Amino acid sequence: MNIAILDDYLGVSQQVADWEGLKSRANVFVFHRPLALLDEAACELADFDILCTLRERMPISGELIRRLPRLKYIVVTGKRYDTVDVRAAAELGIPVSNTPVSGVGAGGVAELVWGLIFAATRHIASEDRGMRGGGWQTQAGTTVGGKVLGILGLGGLGRRVAEIGRVFGMEVRAWSQNMTTEQAEAAGARFVSKAELFATSDIVTVHLALSDRTRGIVGATELNAMKSSAYLINTARGAIVDEAALIAALRSKTIAGAGLDVYEQEPLPAAHPFRSFPNVVITPHLGYFTKDMLGSYYGDAVRLMESFLDGRPERVVNMGLEPGS
């Protein structure tokens, strides 16, 4: 039995989880480079029985699945499995499992959200660069106390961000398509319309899941309604924010700046405007990328693969799918 651990660029999978039991039962091979092309992936993975992906780094298309004659099982680390064609796998009798949601994840992302907020509002990255070049105090920052924090989406992560915002003395306002006044109040927030949230918030942070309903939900209308002193923070998914509209808003200084951890295309292209805007703090999708979270992901993935080898696959997300349904 051959197992492929995909897209482990930094080789962390073997450091953060115990693989010894699994390695005594199967051959485990770690891919440290992306397999971006279909033909390359089909060739490299032809002899593997199990694929283990790191989040959504590598799409597992139906065409790829059909070109892997030995494939028997797919494990996705993390809750979401949108990048795996689960229907194609089901049609071939290949179970797909995802790892459980961990409290470590929401906490880690919430920490990054606040890191981006402070990096943007206090100009930490640009002041650091300035000092390394011999400079000193190039621009004054702003504080968050007494300001309005607007949150799109009050799931587990949004609620954590709201809680921290209140500690800093912020007024928290929230909106999502399905939110109720009672849900917002339970999180210590005030439910407002989307238009009011963008028009009145000093910081808007995005915590929606990407879907057909939320794709591009933050566009030119919303960005143009924001205060010129306001900041947009996105650690959710890049496609939730209309990227062209955000570039235009940043270039024209319609908004003061942004803190971004996610992008429409990842990795972010080398010549992308976000890399050169002085009013943007960018990080390479670090929200989940902590040793703690990776340890949780890979530890759970190991247990799922061991259960599969025992003949009792767990957390299967696709076996109820009917072809064409």
Coordinates of C-alpha atoms in Angstrom, one line a residue, residues 7 71 94 112 121 143 145 217 234 245 259 290 298 300 322:
D7 CA 2.1 19.6 -1.3
L71 CA -6.4 5.0 -6.1
I94 CA -13.4 5.8 -3.7
L112 CA -3.7 36.4 12.5
T121 CA -3.5 50.3 11.3
T143 CA -5.7 53.0 17.5
G145 CA -10.3 51.5 20.9
I217 CA -20.0 39.8 -2.4
N234 CA -9.6 39.2 4.5
A245 CA -12.4 46.4 -7.3
G259 CA -4.6 43.3 5.4
T290 CA 0.8 26.9 12.5
Y298 CA -1.9 15.4 10.1
D300 CA -6.2 13.2 12.4
E322 CA -25.7 9.4 -6.5

